[in-house]
mmCIF file of C-alpha atoms in Angstrom:
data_model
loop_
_atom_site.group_PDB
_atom_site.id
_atom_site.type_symbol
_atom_site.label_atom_id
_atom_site.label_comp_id
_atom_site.label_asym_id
_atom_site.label_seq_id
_atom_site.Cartn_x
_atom_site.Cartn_y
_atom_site.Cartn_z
ATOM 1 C CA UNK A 1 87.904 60.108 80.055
ATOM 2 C CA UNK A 2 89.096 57.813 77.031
ATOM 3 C CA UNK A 3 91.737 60.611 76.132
ATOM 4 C CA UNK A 4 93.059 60.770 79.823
ATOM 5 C CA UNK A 5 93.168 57.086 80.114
ATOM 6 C CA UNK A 6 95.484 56.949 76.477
ATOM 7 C CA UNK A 7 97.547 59.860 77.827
ATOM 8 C CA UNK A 8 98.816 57.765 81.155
ATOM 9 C CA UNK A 9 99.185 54.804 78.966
ATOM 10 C CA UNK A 10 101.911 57.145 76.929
ATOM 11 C CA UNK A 11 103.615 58.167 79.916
ATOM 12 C CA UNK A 12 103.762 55.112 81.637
ATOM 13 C CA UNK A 13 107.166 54.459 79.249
ATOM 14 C CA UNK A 14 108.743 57.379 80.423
ATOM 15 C CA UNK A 15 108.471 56.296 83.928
ATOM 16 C CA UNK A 16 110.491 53.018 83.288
ATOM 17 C CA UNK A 17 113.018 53.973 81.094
ATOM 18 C CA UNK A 18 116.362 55.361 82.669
ATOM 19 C CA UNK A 19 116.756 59.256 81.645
ATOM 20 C CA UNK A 20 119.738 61.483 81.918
ATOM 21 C CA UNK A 21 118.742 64.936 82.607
ATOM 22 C CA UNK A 22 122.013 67.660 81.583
ATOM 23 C CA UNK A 23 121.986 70.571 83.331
ATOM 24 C CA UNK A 24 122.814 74.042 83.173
ATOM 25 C CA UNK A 25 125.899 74.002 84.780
ATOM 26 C CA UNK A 26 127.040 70.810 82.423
ATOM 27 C CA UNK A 27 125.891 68.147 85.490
ATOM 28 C CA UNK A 28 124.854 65.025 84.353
ATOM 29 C CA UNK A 29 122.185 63.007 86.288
ATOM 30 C CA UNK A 30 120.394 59.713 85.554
ATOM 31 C CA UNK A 31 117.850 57.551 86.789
ATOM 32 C CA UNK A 32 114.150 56.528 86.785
ATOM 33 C CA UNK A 33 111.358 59.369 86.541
ATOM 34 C CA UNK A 34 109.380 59.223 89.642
ATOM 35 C CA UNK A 35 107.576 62.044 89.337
ATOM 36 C CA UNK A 36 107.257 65.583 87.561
ATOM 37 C CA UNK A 37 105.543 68.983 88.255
ATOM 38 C CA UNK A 38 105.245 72.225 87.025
ATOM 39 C CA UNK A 39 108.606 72.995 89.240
ATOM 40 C CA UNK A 40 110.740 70.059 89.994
ATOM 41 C CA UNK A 41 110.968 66.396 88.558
ATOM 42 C CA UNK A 42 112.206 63.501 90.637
ATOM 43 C CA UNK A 43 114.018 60.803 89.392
ATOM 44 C CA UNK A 44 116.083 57.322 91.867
ATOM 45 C CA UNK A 45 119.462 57.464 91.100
ATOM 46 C CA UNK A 46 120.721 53.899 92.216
ATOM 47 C CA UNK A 47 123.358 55.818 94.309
ATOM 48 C CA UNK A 48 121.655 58.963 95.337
ATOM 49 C CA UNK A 49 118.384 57.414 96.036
ATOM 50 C CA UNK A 50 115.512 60.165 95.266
ATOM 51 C CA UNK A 51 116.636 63.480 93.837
ATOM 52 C CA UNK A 52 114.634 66.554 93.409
ATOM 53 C CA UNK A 53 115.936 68.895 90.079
ATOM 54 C CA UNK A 54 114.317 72.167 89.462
ATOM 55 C CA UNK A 55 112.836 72.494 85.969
ATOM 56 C CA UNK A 56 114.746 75.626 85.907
ATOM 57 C CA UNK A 57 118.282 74.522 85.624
ATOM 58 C CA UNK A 58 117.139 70.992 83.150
ATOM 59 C CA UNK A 59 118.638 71.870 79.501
ATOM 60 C CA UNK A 60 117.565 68.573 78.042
ATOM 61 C CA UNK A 61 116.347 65.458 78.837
ATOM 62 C CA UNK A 62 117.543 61.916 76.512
ATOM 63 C CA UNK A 63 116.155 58.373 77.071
ATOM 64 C CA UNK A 64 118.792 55.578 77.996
ATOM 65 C CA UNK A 65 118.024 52.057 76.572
ATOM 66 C CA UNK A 66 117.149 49.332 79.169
ATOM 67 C CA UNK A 67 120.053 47.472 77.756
ATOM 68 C CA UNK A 68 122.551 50.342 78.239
ATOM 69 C CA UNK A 69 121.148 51.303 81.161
ATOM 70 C CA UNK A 70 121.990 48.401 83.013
ATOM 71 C CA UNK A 71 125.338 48.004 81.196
ATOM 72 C CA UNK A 72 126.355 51.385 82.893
ATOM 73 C CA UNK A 73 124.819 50.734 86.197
ATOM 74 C CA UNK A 74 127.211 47.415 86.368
ATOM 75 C CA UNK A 75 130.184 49.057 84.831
ATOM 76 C CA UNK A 76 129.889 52.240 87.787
ATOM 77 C CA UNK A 77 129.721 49.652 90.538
ATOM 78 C CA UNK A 78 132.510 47.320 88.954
ATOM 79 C CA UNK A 79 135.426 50.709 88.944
ATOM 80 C CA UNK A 80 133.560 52.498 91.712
ATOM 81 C CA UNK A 81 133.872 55.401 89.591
ATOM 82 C CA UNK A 82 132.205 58.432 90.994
ATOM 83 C CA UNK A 83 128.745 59.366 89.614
ATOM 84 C CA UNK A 84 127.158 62.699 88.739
ATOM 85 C CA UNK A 85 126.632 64.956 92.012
ATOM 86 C CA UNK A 86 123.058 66.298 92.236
ATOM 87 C CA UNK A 87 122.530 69.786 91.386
ATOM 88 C CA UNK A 88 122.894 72.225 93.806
ATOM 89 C CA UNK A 89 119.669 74.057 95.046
ATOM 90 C CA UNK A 90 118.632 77.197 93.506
ATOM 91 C CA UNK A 91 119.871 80.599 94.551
ATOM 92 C CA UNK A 92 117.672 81.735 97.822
ATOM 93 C CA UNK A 93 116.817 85.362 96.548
ATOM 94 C CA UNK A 94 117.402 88.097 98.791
ATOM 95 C CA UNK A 95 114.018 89.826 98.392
ATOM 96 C CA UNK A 96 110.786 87.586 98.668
ATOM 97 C CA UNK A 97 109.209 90.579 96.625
ATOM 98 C CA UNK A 98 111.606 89.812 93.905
ATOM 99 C CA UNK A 99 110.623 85.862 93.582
ATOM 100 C CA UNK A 100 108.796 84.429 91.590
ATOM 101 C CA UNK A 101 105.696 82.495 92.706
ATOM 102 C CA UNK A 102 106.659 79.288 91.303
ATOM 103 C CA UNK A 103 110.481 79.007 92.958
ATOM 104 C CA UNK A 104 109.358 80.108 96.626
ATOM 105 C CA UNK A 105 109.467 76.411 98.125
ATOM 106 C CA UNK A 106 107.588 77.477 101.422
ATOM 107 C CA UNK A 107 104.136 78.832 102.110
ATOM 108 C CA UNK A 108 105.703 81.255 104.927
ATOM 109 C CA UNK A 109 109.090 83.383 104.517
ATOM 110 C CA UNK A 110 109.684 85.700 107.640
ATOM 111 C CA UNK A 111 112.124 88.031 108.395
ATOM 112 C CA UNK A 112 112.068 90.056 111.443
ATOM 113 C CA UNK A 113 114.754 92.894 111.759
ATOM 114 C CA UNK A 114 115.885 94.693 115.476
ATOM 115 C CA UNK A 115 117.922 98.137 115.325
ATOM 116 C CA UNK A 116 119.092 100.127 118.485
ATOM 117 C CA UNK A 117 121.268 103.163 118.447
ATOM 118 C CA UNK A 118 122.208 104.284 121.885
ATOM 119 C CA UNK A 119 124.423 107.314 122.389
ATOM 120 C CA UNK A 120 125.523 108.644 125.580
ATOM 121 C CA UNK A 121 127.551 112.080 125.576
ATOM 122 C CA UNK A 122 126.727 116.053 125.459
ATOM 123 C CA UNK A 123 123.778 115.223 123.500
ATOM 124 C CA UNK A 124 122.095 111.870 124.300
ATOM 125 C CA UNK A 125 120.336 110.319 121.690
ATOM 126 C CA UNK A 126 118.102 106.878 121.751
ATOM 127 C CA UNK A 127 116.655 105.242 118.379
ATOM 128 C CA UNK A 128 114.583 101.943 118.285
ATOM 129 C CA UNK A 129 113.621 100.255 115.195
ATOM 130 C CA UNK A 130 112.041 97.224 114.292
ATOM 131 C CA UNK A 131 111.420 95.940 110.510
ATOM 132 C CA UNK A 132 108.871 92.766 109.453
ATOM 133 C CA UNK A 133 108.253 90.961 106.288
ATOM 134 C CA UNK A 134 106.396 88.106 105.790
ATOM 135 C CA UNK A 135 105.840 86.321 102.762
ATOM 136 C CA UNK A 136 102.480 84.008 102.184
ATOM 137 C CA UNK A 137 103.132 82.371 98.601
ATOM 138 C CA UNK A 138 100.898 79.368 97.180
ATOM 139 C CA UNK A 139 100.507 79.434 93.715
ATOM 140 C CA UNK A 140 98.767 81.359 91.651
ATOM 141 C CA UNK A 141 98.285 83.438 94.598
ATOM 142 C CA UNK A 142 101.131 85.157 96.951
ATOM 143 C CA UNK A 143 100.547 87.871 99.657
ATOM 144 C CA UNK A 144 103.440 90.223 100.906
ATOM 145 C CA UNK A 145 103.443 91.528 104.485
ATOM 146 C CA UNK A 146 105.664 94.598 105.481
ATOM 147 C CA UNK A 147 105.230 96.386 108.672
ATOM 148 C CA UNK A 148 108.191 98.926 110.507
ATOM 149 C CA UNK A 149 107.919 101.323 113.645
ATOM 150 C CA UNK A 150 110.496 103.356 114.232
ATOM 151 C CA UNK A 151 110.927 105.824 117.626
ATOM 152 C CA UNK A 152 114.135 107.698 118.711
ATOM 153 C CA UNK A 153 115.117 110.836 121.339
ATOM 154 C CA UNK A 154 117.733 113.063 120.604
ATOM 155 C CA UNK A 155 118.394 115.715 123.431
ATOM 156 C CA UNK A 156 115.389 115.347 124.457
ATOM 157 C CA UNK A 157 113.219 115.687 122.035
ATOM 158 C CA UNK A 158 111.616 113.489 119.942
ATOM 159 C CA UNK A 159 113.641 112.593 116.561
ATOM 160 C CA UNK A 160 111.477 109.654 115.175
ATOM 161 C CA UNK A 161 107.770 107.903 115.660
ATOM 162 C CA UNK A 162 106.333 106.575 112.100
ATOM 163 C CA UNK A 163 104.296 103.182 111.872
ATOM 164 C CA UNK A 164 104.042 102.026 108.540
ATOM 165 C CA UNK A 165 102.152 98.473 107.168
ATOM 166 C CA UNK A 166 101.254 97.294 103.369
ATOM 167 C CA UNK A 167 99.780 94.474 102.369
ATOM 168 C CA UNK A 168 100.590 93.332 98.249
ATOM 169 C CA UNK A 169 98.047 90.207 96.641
ATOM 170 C CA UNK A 170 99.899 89.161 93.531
ATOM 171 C CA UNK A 171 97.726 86.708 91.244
ATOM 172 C CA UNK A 172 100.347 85.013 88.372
ATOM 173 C CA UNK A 173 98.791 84.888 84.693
ATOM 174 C CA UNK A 174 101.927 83.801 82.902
ATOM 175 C CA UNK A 175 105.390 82.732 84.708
ATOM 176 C CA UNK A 176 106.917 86.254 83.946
ATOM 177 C CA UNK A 177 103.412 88.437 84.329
ATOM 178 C CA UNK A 178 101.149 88.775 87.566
ATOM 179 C CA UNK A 179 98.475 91.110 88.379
ATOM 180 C CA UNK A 180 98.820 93.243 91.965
ATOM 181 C CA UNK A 181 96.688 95.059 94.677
ATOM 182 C CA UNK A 182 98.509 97.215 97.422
ATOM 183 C CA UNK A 183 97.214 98.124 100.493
ATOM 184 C CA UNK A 184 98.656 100.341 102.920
ATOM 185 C CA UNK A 185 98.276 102.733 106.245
ATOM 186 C CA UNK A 186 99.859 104.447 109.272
ATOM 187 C CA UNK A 187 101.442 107.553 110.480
ATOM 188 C CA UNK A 188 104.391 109.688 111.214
ATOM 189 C CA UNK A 189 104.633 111.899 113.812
ATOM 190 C CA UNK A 190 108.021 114.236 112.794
ATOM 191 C CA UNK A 191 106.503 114.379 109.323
ATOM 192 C CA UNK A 192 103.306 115.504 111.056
ATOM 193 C CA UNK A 193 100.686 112.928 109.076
ATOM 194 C CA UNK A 194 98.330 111.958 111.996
ATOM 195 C CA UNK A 195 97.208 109.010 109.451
ATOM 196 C CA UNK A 196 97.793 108.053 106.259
ATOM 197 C CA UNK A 197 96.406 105.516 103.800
ATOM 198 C CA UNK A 198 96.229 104.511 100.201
ATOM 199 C CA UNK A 199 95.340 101.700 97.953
ATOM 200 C CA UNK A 200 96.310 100.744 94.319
ATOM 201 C CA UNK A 201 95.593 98.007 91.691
ATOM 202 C CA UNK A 202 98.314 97.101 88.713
ATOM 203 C CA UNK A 203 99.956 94.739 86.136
ATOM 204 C CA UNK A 204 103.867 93.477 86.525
ATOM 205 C CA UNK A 205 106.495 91.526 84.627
ATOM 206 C CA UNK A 206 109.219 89.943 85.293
ATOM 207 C CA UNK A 207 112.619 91.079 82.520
ATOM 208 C CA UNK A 208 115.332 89.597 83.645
ATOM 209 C CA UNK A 209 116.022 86.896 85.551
ATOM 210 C CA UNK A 210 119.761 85.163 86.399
ATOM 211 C CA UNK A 211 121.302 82.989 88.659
ATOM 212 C CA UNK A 212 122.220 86.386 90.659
ATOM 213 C CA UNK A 213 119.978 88.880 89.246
ATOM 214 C CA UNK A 214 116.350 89.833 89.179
ATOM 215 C CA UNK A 215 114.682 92.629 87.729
ATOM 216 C CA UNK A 216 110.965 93.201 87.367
ATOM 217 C CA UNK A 217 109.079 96.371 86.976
ATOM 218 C CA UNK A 218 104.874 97.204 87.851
ATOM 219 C CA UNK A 219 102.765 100.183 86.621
ATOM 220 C CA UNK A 220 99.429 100.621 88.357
ATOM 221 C CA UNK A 221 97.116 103.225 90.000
ATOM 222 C CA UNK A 222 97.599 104.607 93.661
ATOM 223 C CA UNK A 223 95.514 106.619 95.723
ATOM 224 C CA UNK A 224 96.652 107.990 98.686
ATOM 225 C CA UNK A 225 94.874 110.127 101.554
ATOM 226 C CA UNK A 226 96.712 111.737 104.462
ATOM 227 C CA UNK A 227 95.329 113.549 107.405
ATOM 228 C CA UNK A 228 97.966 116.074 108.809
ATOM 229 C CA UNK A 229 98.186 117.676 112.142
ATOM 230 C CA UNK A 230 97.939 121.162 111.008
ATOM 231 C CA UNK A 231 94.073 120.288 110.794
ATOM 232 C CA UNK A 232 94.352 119.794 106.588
ATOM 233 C CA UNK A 233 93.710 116.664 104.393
ATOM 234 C CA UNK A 234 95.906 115.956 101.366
ATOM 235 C CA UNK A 235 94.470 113.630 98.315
ATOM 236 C CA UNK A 236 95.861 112.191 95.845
ATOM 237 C CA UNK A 237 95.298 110.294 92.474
ATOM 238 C CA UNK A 238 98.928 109.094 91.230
ATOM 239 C CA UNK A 239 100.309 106.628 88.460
ATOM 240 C CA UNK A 240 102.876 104.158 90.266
ATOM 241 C CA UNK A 241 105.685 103.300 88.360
ATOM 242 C CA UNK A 242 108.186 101.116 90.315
ATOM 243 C CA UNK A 243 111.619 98.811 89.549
ATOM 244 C CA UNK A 244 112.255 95.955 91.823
ATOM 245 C CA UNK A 245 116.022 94.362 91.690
ATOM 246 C CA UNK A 246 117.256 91.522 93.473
ATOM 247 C CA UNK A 247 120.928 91.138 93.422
ATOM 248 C CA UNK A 248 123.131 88.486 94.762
ATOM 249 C CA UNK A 249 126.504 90.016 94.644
ATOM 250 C CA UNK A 250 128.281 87.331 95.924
ATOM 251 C CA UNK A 251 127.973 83.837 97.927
ATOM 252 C CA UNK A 252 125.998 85.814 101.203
ATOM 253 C CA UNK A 253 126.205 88.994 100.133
ATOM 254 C CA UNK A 254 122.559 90.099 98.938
ATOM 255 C CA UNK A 255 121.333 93.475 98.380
ATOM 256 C CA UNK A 256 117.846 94.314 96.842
ATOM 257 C CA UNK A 257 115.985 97.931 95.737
ATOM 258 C CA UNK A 258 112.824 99.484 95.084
ATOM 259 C CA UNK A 259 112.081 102.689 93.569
ATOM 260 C CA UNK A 260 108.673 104.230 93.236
ATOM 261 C CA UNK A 261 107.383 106.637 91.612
ATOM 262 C CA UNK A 262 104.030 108.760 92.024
ATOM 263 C CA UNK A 263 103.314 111.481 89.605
ATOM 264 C CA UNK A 264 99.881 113.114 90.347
ATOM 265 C CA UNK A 265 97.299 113.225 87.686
ATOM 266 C CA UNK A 266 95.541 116.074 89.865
ATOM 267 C CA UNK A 267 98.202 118.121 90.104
ATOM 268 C CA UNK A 268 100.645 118.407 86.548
ATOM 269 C CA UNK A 269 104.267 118.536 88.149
ATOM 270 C CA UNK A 270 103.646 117.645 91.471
ATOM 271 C CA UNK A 271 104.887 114.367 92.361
ATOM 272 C CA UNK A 272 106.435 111.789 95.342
ATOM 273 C CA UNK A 273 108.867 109.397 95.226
ATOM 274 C CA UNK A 274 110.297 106.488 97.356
ATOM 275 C CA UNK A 275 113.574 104.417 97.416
ATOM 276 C CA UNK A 276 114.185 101.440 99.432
ATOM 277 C CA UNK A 277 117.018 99.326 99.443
ATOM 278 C CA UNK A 278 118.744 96.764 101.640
ATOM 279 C CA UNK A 279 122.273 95.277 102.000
ATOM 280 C CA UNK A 280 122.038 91.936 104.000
ATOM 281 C CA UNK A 281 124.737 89.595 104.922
ATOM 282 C CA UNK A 282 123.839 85.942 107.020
ATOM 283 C CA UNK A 283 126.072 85.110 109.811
ATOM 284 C CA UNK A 284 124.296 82.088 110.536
ATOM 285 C CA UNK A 285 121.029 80.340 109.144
ATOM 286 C CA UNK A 286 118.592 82.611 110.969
ATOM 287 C CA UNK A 287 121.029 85.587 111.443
ATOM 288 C CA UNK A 288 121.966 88.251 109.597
ATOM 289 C CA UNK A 289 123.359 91.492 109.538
ATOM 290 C CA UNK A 290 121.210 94.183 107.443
ATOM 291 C CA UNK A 291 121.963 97.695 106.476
ATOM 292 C CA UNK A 292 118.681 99.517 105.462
ATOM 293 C CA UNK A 293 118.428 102.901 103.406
ATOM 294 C CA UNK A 294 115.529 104.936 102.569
ATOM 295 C CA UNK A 295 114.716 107.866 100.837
ATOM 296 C CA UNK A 296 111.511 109.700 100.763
ATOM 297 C CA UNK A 297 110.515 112.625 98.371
ATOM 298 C CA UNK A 298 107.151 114.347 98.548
ATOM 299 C CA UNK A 299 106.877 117.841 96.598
ATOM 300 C CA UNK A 300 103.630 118.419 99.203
ATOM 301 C CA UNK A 301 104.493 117.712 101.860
ATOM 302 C CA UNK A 302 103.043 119.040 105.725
ATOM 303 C CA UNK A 303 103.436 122.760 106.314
ATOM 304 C CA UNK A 304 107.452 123.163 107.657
ATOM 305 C CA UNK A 305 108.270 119.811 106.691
ATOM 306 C CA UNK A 306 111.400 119.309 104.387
ATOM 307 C CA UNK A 307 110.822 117.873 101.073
ATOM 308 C CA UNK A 308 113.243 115.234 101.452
ATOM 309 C CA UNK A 309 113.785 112.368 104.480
ATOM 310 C CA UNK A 310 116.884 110.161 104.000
ATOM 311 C CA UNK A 311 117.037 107.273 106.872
ATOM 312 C CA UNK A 312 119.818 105.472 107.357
ATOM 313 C CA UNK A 313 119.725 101.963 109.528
ATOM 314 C CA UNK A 314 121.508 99.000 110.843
ATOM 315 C CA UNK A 315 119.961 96.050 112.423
ATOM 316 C CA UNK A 316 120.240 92.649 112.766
ATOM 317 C CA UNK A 317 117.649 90.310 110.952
ATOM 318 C CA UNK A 318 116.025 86.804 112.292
ATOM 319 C CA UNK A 319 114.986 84.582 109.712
ATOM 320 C CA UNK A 320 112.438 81.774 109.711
#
């Protein structure tokens, strides 16, 4: 009690002295420290009022003397010169997945993606698809969400009917290394799997991370069970080796990629692998304008079922 009662008495200076915080992008910005946490500090600037800066982007920090202080509070105010601009937010990463805990500033991230492809000649041809994430993050804990059904006609017959849903707890040990638990289910009908379901624990870590570019990488355990309608049941026991990216390739422009890997320890040389990957561009706030790819490679797969299933989609994305 004695040692937390000397430590506020230190910091109480701090809190009454003017600072000037320099940034990474060379900003300059000054005022009193009104408060600090393990993401943001916030400081009154006599013209800005209150401003938040991310830890992130502070270089250094220097104390200003009272005396000077006030000196260059009077002399702003005298020549109306223009002070320091606040720095601007933090780069919104395209992929929640690719975040780290401690910059999501929201509890809840949703986006909710629509796709229809309607073609109306010789061969008629109707595809619906609708794609949902949902991000839960409060630190150390975050939860992922991802659910997509897909159904489509061509001619006909039936071209497409998969439901698919994961669920991903991430628990943060260090800000660059965070222990994982996936959880996932559902079924595809052209791929004949009736039902399908698998589960797998793991360690990742975050190695690079820029203004427009994050990279982190996970190695776990998966197990996977699928019950196909030729009457047979397929098990597996598989390392998971994946690489997450999060790009921003320009101002909206996003794009962000997956890619798994599954080699079974059962089974030397037998193997699946999965690529997903999205290129997004806003139109508005809440809108934007997504182009989805994924690529699916199973070396069992269901008896007359090809080895590899590309996908291809468009849709528009709703935000919130």
């Amino acid at each position: 009690m004695l040692f937390a009662m000397l430590l506020i008495l230190a910091l109480l200076p701090s809190w009454a002295e003017t600072l000037v915080f320099h940034l990474r992008n060379g900003d300059r910005v000054s005022g009193k420290l009104l408060s600090e946490s393990t993401n943001e500090v916030i400081v009154s600037n006599p013209v800005f009022g209150s401003v938040k800066i991310p830890l992130a982007e502070i270089v250094k920090r220097e104390v200003i003397p009272e005396s000077a202080s006030t000196n260059q509070t009077t002399a702003t105010a005298a020549t109306n010169a223009v002070p320091v601009k606040p720095p601007a937010p933090p780069m919104k990463p395209a992929n929640p997945e690719a975040t780290p805990i401690a910059s999501t500033p929201h509890f809840w991230k949703h986006d909710l993606q629509f796709g229809l492809n309607l073609r109306f000649a010789e061969i008629e041809s109707q595809e619906y698809l609708v794609i949902e994430k949902s991000t839960y993050a409060k630190p150390p804990f975050r939860h992922i969400f991802d659910g997509s059904f897909k159904y489509g006609h061509s001619a006909g017959t039936l071209s497409e009917n998969s439901l698919t849903g994961s669920e991903k707890t991430e628990y943060e040990l260090t800000p660059k290394t965070y222990l994982f638990n996936l959880l996932g289910g559902g079924y595809d009908e052209i791929r004949r799997i009736d039902l399908q379901y698998d589960l797998g624990p793991g360690v990742g870590y975050e190695v690079l991370k820029l203004t427009n570019f994050v990279w982190k990488t996970e190695i776990g355990f998966n197990f996977e069970q699928q019950y196909r309608s030729d009457n047979s049941t397929e098990t597996s026991y598989s390392i998971r080796v994946a690489e997450i990216f999060a790009w921003r390739v320009w101002d909206k422009l996003t794009a962000d990629a997956k890619f798994e890997a599954f080699p079974n320890l059962g089974q030397l040389g037998e193997y699946r692998l999965r690529m997903e990957s999205t290129l997004r561009y806003p139109v508005s706030n809440h809108l934007s304008l997504n182009l989805n790819v994924v690529d699916l490679y199973d070396t069992q797969p269901a008896a007359g079922v090809d080895r590899n299933d590309l996908q291809i989609r468009s849709t528009i994305g709703v935000n919130f």
